[in-house]
mmCIF file of C-alpha atoms in Angstrom:
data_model
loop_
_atom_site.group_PDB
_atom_site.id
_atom_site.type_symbol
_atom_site.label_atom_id
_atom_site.label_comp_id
_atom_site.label_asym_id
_atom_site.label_seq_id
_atom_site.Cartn_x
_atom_site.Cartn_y
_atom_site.Cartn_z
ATOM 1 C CA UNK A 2 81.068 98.623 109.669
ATOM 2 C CA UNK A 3 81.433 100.866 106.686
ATOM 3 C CA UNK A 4 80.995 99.984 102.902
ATOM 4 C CA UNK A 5 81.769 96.204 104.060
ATOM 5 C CA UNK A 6 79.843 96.022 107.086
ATOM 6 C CA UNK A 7 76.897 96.689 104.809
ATOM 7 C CA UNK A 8 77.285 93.737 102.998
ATOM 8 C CA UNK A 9 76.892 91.651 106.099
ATOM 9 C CA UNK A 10 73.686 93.226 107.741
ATOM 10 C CA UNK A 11 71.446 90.053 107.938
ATOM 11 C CA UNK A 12 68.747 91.610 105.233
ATOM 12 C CA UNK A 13 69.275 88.654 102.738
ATOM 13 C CA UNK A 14 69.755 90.881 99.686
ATOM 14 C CA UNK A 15 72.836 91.449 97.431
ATOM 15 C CA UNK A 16 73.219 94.999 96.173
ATOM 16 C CA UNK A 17 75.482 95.076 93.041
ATOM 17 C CA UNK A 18 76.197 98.596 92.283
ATOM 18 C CA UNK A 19 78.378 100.493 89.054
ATOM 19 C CA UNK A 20 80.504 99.039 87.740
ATOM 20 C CA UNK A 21 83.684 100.576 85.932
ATOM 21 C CA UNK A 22 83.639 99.868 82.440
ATOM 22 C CA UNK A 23 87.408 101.492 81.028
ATOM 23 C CA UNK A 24 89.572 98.849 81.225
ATOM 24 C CA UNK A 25 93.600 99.924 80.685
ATOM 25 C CA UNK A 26 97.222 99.431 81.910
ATOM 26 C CA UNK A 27 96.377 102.637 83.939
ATOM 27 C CA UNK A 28 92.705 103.486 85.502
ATOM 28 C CA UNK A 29 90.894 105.088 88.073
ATOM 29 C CA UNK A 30 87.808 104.110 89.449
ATOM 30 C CA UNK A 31 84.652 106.062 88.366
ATOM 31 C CA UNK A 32 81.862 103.690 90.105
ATOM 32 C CA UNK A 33 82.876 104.236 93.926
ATOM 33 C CA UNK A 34 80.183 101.582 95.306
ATOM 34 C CA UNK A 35 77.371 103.864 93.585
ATOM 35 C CA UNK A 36 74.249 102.122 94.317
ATOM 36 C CA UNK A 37 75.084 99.703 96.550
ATOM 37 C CA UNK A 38 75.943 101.494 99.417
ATOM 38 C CA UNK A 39 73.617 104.320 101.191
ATOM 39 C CA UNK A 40 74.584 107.958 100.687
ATOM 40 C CA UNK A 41 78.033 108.426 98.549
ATOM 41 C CA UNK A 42 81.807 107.241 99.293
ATOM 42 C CA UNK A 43 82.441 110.985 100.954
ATOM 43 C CA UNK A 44 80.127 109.951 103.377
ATOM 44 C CA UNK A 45 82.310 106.861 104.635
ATOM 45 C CA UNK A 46 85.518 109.437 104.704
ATOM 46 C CA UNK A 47 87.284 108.589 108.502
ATOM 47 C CA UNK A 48 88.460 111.776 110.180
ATOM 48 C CA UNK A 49 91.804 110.347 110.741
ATOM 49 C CA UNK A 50 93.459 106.665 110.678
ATOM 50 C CA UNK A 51 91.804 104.713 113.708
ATOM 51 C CA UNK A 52 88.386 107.250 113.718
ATOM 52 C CA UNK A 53 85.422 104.980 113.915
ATOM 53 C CA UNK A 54 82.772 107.739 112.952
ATOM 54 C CA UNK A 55 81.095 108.354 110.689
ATOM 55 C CA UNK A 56 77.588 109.433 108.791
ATOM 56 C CA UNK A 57 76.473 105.634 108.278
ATOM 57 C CA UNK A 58 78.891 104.286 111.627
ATOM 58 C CA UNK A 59 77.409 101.053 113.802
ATOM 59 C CA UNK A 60 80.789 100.853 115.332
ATOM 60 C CA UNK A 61 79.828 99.610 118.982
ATOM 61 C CA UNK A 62 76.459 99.149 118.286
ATOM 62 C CA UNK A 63 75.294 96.279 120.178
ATOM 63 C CA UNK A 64 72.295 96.098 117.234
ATOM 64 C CA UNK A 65 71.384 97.419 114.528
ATOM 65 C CA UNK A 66 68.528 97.772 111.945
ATOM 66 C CA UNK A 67 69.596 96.361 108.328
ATOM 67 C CA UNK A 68 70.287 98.850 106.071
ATOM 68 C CA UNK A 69 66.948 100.434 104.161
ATOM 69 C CA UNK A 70 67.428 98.812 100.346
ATOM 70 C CA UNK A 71 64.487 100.934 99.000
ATOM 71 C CA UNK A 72 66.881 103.918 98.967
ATOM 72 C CA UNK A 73 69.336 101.815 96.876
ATOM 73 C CA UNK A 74 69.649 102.308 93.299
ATOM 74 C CA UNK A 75 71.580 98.758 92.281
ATOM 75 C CA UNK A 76 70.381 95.468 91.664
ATOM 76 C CA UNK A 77 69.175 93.564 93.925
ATOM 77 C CA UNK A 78 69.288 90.029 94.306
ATOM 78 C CA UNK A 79 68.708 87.405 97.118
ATOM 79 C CA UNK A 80 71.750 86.086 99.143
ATOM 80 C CA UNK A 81 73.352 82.589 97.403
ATOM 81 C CA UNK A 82 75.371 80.571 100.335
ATOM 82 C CA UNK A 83 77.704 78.237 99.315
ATOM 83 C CA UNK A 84 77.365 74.166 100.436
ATOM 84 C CA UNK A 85 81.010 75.062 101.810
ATOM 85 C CA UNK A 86 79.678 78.239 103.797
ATOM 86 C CA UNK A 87 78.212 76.198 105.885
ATOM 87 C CA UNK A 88 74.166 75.734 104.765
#
């Protein structure tokens, strides 16, 4: 679940969001998943070290809907498997 979880949600579309630029012995990101991922990173913040909860959770969902793309501001691109990932 989470920011990674989103990447696997069966819709067949890659989302590539910002990207940080700066480029140094010593940086921070700036891009935080912006525009790949629905809402902002504060929204994935856990409560405490093993919380499963929160805004955009599926933990123990026995389904769920894939994520809705239109609200995404990335690029968007159709899912490439591998040969080796198994066709």
């Amino acid at each position: 679940h989470g920011i990674f979880g989103q990447a696997y949600d069966g819709d067949g579309l890659a989302i590539d969001g910002a990207i940080d630029t700066e480029r140094d012995t010593d940086t921070s990101t700036k891009a935080q998943a912006e525009g790949a991922i629905e809402g902002s990173w504060k929204d994935y913040k856990m409560g405490t070290k093993f919380a499963t909860s929160f805004k955009y959770t599926r933990f123990d969902e026995t389904s769920a809907k894939p994520r809705d793309v239109t609200k995404l501001t990335g690029i968007k691109h159709a899912i490439v498997k591998s040969r080796s990932a198994g066709k």
